[in-house]
Coordinates of C-alpha atoms in Angstrom, one line a residue:
X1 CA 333.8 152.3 -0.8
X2 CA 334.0 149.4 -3.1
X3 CA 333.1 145.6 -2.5
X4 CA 335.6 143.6 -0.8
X5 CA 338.0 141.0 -3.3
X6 CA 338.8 137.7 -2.0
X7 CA 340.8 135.0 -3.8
X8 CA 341.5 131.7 -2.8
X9 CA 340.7 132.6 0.9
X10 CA 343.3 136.2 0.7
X11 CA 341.1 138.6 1.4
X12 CA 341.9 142.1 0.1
X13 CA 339.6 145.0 2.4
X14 CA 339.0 147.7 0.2
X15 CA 335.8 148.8 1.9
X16 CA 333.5 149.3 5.1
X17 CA 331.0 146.6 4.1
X18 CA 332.7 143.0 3.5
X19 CA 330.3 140.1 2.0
X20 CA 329.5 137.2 3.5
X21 CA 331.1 133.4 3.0
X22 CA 327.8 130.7 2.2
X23 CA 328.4 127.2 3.4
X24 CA 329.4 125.0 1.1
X25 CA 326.5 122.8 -0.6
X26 CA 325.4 121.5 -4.1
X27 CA 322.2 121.8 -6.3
X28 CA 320.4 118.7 -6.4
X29 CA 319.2 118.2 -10.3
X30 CA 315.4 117.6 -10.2
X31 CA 313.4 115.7 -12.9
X32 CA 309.8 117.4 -14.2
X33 CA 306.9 115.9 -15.9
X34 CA 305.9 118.6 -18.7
X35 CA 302.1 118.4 -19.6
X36 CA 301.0 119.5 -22.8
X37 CA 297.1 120.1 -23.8
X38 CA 295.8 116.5 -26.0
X39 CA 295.4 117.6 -29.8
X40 CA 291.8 117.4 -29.1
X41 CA 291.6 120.2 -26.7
X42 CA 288.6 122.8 -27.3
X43 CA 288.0 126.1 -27.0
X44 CA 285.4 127.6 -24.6
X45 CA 282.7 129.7 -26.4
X46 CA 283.0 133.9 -25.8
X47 CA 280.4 135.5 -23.3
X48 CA 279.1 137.1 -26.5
X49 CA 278.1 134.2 -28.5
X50 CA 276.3 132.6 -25.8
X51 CA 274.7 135.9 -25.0
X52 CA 273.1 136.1 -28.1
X53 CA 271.3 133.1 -27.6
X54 CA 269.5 134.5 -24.1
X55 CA 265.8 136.2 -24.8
X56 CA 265.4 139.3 -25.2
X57 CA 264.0 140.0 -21.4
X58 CA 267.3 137.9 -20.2
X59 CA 270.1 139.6 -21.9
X60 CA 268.6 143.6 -20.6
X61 CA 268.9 141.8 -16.9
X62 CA 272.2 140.5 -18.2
X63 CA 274.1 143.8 -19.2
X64 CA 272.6 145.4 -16.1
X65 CA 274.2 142.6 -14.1
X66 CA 277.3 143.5 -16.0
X67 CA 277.0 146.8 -15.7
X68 CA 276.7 146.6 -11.5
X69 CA 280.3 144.2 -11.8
X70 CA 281.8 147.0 -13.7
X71 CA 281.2 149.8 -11.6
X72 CA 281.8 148.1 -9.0
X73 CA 285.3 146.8 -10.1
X74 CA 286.1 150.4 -11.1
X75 CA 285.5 151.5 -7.3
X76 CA 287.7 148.9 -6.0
X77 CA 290.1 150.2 -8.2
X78 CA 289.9 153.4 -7.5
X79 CA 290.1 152.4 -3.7
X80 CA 293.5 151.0 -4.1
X81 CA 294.5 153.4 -6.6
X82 CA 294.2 156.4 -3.2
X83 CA 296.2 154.4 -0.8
X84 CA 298.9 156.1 0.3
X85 CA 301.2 152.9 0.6
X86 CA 304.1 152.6 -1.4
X87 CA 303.8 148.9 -1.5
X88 CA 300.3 149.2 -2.9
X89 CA 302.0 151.0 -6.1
X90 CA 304.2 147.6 -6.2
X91 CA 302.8 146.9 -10.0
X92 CA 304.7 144.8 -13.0
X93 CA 308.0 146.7 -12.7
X94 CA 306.5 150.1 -12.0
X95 CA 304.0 149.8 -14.6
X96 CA 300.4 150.4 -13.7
X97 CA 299.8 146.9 -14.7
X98 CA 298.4 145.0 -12.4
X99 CA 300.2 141.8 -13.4
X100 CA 303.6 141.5 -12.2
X101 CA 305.0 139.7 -15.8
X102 CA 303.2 142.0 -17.8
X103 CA 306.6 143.6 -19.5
X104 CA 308.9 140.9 -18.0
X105 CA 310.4 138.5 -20.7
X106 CA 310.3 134.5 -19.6
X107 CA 313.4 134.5 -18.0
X108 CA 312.4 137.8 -15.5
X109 CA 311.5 137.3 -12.4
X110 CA 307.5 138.2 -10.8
X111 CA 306.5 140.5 -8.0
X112 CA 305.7 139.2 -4.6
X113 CA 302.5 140.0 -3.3
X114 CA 302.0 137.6 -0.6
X115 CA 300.6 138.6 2.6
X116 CA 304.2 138.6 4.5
X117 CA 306.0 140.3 1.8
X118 CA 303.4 143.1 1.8
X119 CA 303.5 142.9 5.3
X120 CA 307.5 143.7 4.8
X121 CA 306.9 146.3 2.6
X122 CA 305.4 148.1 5.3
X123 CA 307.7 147.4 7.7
X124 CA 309.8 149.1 5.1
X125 CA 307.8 152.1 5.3
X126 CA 307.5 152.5 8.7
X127 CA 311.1 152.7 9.2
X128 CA 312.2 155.3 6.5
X129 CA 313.1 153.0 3.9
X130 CA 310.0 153.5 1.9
X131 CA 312.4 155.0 -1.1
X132 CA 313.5 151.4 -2.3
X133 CA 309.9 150.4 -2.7
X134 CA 310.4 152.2 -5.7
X135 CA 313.1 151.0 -7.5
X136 CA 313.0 147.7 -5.8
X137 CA 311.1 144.6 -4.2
X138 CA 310.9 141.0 -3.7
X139 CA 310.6 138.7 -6.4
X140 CA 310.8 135.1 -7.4
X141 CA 312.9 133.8 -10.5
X142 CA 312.3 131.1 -12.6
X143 CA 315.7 128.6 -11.9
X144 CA 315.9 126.7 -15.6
X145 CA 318.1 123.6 -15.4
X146 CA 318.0 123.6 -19.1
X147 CA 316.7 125.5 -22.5
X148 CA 313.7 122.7 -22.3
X149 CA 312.0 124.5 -19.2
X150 CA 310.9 127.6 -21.0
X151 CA 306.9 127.8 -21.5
X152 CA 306.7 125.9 -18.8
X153 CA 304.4 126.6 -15.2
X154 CA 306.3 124.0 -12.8
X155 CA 309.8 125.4 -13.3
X156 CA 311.1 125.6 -9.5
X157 CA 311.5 129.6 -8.7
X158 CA 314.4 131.0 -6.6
X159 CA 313.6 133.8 -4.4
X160 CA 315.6 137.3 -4.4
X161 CA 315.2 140.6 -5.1
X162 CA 314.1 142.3 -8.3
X163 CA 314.2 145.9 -9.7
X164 CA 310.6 147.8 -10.5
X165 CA 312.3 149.8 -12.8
X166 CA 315.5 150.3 -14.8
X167 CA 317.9 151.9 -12.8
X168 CA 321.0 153.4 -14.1
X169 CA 324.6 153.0 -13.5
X170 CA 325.6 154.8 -10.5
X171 CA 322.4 155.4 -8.4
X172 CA 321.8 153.3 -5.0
X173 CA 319.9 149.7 -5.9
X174 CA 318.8 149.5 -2.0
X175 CA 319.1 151.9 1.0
X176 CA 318.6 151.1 4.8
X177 CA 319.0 152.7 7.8
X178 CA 321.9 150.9 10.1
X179 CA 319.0 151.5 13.0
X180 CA 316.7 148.8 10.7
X181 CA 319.6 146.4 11.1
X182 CA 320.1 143.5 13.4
X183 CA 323.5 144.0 15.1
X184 CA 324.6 140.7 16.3
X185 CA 327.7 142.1 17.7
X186 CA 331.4 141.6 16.8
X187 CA 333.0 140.1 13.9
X188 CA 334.6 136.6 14.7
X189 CA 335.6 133.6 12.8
X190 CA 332.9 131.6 14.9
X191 CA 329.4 131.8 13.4
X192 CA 327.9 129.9 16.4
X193 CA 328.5 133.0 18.9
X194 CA 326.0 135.6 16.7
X195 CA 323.9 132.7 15.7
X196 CA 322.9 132.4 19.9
X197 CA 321.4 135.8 19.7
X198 CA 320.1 135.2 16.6
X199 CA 317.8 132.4 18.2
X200 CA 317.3 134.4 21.0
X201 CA 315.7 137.1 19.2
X202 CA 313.5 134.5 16.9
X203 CA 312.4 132.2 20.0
X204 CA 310.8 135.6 21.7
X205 CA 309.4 136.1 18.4
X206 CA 307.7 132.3 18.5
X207 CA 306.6 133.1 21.7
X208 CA 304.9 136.3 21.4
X209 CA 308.1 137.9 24.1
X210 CA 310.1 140.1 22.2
X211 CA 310.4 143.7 23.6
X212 CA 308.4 147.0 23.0
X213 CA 311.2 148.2 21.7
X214 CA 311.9 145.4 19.1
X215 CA 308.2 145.1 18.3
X216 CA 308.5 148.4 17.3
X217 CA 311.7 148.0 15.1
X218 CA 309.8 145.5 13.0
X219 CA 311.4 142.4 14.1
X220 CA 307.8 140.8 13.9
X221 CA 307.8 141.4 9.9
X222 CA 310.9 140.8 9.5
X223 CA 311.4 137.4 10.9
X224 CA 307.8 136.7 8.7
X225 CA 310.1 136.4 6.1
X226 CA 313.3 135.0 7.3
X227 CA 313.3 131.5 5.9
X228 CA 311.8 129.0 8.4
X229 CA 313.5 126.1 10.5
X230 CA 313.1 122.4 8.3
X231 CA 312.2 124.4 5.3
X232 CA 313.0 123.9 2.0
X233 CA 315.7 126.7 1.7
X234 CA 317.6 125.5 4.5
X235 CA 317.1 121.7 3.9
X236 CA 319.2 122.5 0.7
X237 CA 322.4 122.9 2.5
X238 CA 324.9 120.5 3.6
X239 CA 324.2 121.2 6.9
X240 CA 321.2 119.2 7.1
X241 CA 322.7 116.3 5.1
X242 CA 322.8 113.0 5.9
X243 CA 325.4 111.4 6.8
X244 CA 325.0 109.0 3.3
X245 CA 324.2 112.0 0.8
X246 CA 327.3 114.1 2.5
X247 CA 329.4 110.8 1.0
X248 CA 327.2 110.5 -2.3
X249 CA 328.4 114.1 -2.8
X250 CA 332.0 112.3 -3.1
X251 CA 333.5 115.9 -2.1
X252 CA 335.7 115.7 0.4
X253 CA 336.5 119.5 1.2
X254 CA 332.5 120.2 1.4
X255 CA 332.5 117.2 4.0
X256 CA 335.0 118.4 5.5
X257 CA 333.8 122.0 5.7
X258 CA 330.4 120.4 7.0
X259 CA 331.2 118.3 9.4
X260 CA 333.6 121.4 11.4
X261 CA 330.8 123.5 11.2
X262 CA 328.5 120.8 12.9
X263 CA 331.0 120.4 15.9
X264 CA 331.3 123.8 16.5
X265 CA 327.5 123.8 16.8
X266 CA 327.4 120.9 18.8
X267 CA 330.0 122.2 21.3
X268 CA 328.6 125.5 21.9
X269 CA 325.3 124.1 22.5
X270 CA 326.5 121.9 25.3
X271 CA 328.6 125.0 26.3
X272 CA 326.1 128.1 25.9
X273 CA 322.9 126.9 25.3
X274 CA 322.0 123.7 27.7
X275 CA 322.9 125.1 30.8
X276 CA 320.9 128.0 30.3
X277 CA 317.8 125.9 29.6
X278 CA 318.3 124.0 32.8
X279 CA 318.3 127.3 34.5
X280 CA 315.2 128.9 32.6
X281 CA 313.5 128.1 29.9
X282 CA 312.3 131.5 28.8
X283 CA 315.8 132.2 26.5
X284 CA 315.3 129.5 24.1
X285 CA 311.8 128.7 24.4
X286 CA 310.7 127.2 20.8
X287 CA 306.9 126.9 21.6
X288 CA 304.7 127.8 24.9
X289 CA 302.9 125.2 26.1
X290 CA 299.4 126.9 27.1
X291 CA 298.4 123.4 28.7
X292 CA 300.2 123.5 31.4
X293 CA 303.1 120.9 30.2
X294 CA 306.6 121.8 29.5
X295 CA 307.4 124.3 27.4
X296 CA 309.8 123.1 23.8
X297 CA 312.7 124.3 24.0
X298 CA 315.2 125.1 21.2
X299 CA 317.7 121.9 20.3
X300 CA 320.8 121.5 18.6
X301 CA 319.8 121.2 15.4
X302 CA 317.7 124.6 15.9
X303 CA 321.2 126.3 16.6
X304 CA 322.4 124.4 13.7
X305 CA 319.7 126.2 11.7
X306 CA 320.2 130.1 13.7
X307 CA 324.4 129.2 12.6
X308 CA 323.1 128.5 8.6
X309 CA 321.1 131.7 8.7
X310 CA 324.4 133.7 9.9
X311 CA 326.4 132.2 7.5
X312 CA 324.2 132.9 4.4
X313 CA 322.7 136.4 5.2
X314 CA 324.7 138.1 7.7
X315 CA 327.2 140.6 6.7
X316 CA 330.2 141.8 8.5
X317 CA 330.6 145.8 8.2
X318 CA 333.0 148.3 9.8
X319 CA 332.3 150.5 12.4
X320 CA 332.7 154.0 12.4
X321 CA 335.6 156.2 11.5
X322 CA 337.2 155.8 14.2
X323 CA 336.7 152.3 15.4
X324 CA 338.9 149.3 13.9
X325 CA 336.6 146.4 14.4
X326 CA 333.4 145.5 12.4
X327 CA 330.0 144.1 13.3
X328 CA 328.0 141.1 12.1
X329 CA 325.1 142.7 10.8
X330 CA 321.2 141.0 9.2
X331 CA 320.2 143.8 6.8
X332 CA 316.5 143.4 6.1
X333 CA 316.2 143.5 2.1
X334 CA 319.9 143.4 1.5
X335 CA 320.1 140.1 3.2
X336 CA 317.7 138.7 0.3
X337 CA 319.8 139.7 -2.8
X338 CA 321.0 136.3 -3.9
X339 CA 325.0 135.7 -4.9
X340 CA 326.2 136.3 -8.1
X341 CA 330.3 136.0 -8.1
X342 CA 330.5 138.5 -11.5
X343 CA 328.0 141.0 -10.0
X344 CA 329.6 144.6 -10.2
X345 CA 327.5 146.1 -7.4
X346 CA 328.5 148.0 -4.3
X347 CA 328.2 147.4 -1.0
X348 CA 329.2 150.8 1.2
X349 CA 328.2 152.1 4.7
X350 CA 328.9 151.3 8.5
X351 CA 328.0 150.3 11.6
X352 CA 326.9 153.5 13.3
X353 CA 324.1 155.7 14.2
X354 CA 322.6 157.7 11.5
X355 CA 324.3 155.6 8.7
X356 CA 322.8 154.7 5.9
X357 CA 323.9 150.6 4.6
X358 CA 323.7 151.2 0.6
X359 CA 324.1 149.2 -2.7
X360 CA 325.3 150.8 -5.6
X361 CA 324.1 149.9 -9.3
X362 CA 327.7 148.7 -10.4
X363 CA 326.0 148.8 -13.9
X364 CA 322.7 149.8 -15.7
X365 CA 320.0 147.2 -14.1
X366 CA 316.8 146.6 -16.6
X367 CA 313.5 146.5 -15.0
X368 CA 312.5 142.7 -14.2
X369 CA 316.4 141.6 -13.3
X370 CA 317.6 139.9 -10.4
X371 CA 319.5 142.3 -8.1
X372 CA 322.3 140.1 -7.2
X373 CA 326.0 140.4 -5.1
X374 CA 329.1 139.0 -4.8
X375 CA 328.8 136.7 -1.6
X376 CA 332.9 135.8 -1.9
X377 CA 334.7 133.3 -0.2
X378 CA 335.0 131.5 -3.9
X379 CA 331.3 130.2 -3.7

């Protein structure tokens, strides 16, 4: 199966996997202060020179001291070193470095490590898909607006998904079982109708309500890392424009675009979601009130954001053999890969039991890149 082509809105299926169309939206140019050291800076003086100046008595109880930290540093590292987790072997691009820009050059991207991304990477694990922990993880890349923001620490990052290792031309860049994947049913040209289960799903998830059965699948994790509602990711797309920056933009189409999209929310809240609320409140219940008053319930503009996520991450794939239609489907880790119109990777699988959802190196991938695809829709 091969990646499907679309130009200027044709769209050509040459696969079970189609990409995804992101809403239309613009990169605001931001403006950094670069801080360089005075010419007067100074140099601390080594542990050894100042050693030497300790009595005698002083400097035995010194390399004793020392000698205590670096046993017991050796013990924690032999600790870690036995765990069994693949995301504890998540070190600088499969080295056994344990700094994750130790072989990268400036313009690779770093591991990470943070508590909900390790907390993904077991989620990973748990649900058979522990083999891309190895060639694979999250990462964060540094977004340059220009050559003057190298050697620089407060270049904005991007987040995505980088390879541990190089991988060759040919071999899968990502596997995951179509079980791991949220199915948010049949493929429409209305992003409203998946994006209603979509906050479905997440409010139980606020509210500590989601099912055994979902528990169980990970959702927990795996919402952890969605990105959240008023964020920055999602405050970066036209959606949540003004209505004086969508006309500073002075792009018609992208207003356009925008302002369709909102409607559609608008109307289907009315339609779908306030009636329901009136009924119960235990569908779209944003926060539980343990004090007694009402619980908050999800608004428009939380529908708006459930709509933004479809539109950006979810990915319509084909059913099985036999079945015409395809599904809108949120692939945990593939959903993360950021677009690149010129990448040359594959996306193949379907929507059925036992499946496995795959991308495909399209080229050789160095250790330290970006994995990135081909969103479409002329993005």
């Amino acid at each position: 199966s091969s990646l499907s082509i679309i130009h200027n809105k044709k769209s050509v299926m040459t696969s079970t996997m189609s990409t995804r169309r992101r809403p239309g939206g613009v990169l605001l140019s931001l403006l950094f202060l670069h801080h360089s050291l005075p010419s007067d800076s100074f140099t601390i003086p080594s542990s050894q020179s100042l050693l030497t100046a300790l009595p005698p008595t002083r400097r035995r109880r010194h390399a004793i001291l020392q000698m205590a930290k670096t046993k017991s540093k050796n013990s924690k590292k032999k600790k870690s070193s036995s765990s069994s987790s693949p995301s504890a072997g998540l070190k600088g691009f499969g080295s056994s470095s344990s700094s994750s820009t130790s072989s990268a050059s400036p313009s690779s991207g770093t591991i990470d490590r943070s508590q909900s991304a390790m907390a993904f990477y077991d989620y990973l694990t748990r649900n058979g898909a522990s083999s891309n922990l190895k060639r694979v993880g999250l990462g964060r890349f540094p977004l340059r607006l220009d050559e003057t923001d190298d050697g620089h620490d407060d270049v904005p990052s991007l987040r995505g998904v980088i390879a541990l290792r190089d991988i060759p031309k040919g071999e899968p860049l990502i596997e995951i079982p179509y079980e791991m994947a949220l199915d948010l049913g049949r493929e429409s040209s209305d992003p409203t109708l998946p994006a209603i289960a979509l906050l479905q799903k997440y409010c139980s998830w606020r509210c500590d309500a989601l099912t055994e059965k979902e528990a169980a699948k990970g959702l927990n994790e795996y919402f952890a890392v969605l990105p959240k509602y008023s964020s920055e990711d999602c405050l970066g797309s036209t959606d949540f424009f003004s209505e004086d920056a969508l006309d500073a933009m002075q792009c018609p189409w992208i207003r356009e675009e925008t302002v369709r999209r909102r409607e559609s929310v608008r109307a289907r809240y009315e339609r779908d979601v306030a009636p329901m609320t009136e009924i119960s409140s235990n569908l779209y219940r944003w926060n539980r009130d343990d004090d007694g008053g009402r619980d908050a319930i999800a608004t428009e503009s939380h529908l708006r954001w459930a709509t933004w996520l479809v539109t950006s991450r979810v990915l319509a794939v084909r059913g099985p053999s036999d079945a015409a239609s395809s599904n809108r489907l949120l692939i945990p880790l593939i959903d993360m890969c950021n677009h690149d119109r010129d990448s040359p990777h594959v996306l193949t699988g379907r929507a059925a039991p036992g499946a496995m959802l795959k991308v495909l190196a399209g080229r050789d991938v160095a250790a330290g890149e970006p994995v990135d695809i081909a969103y479409g829709g002329g993005v």
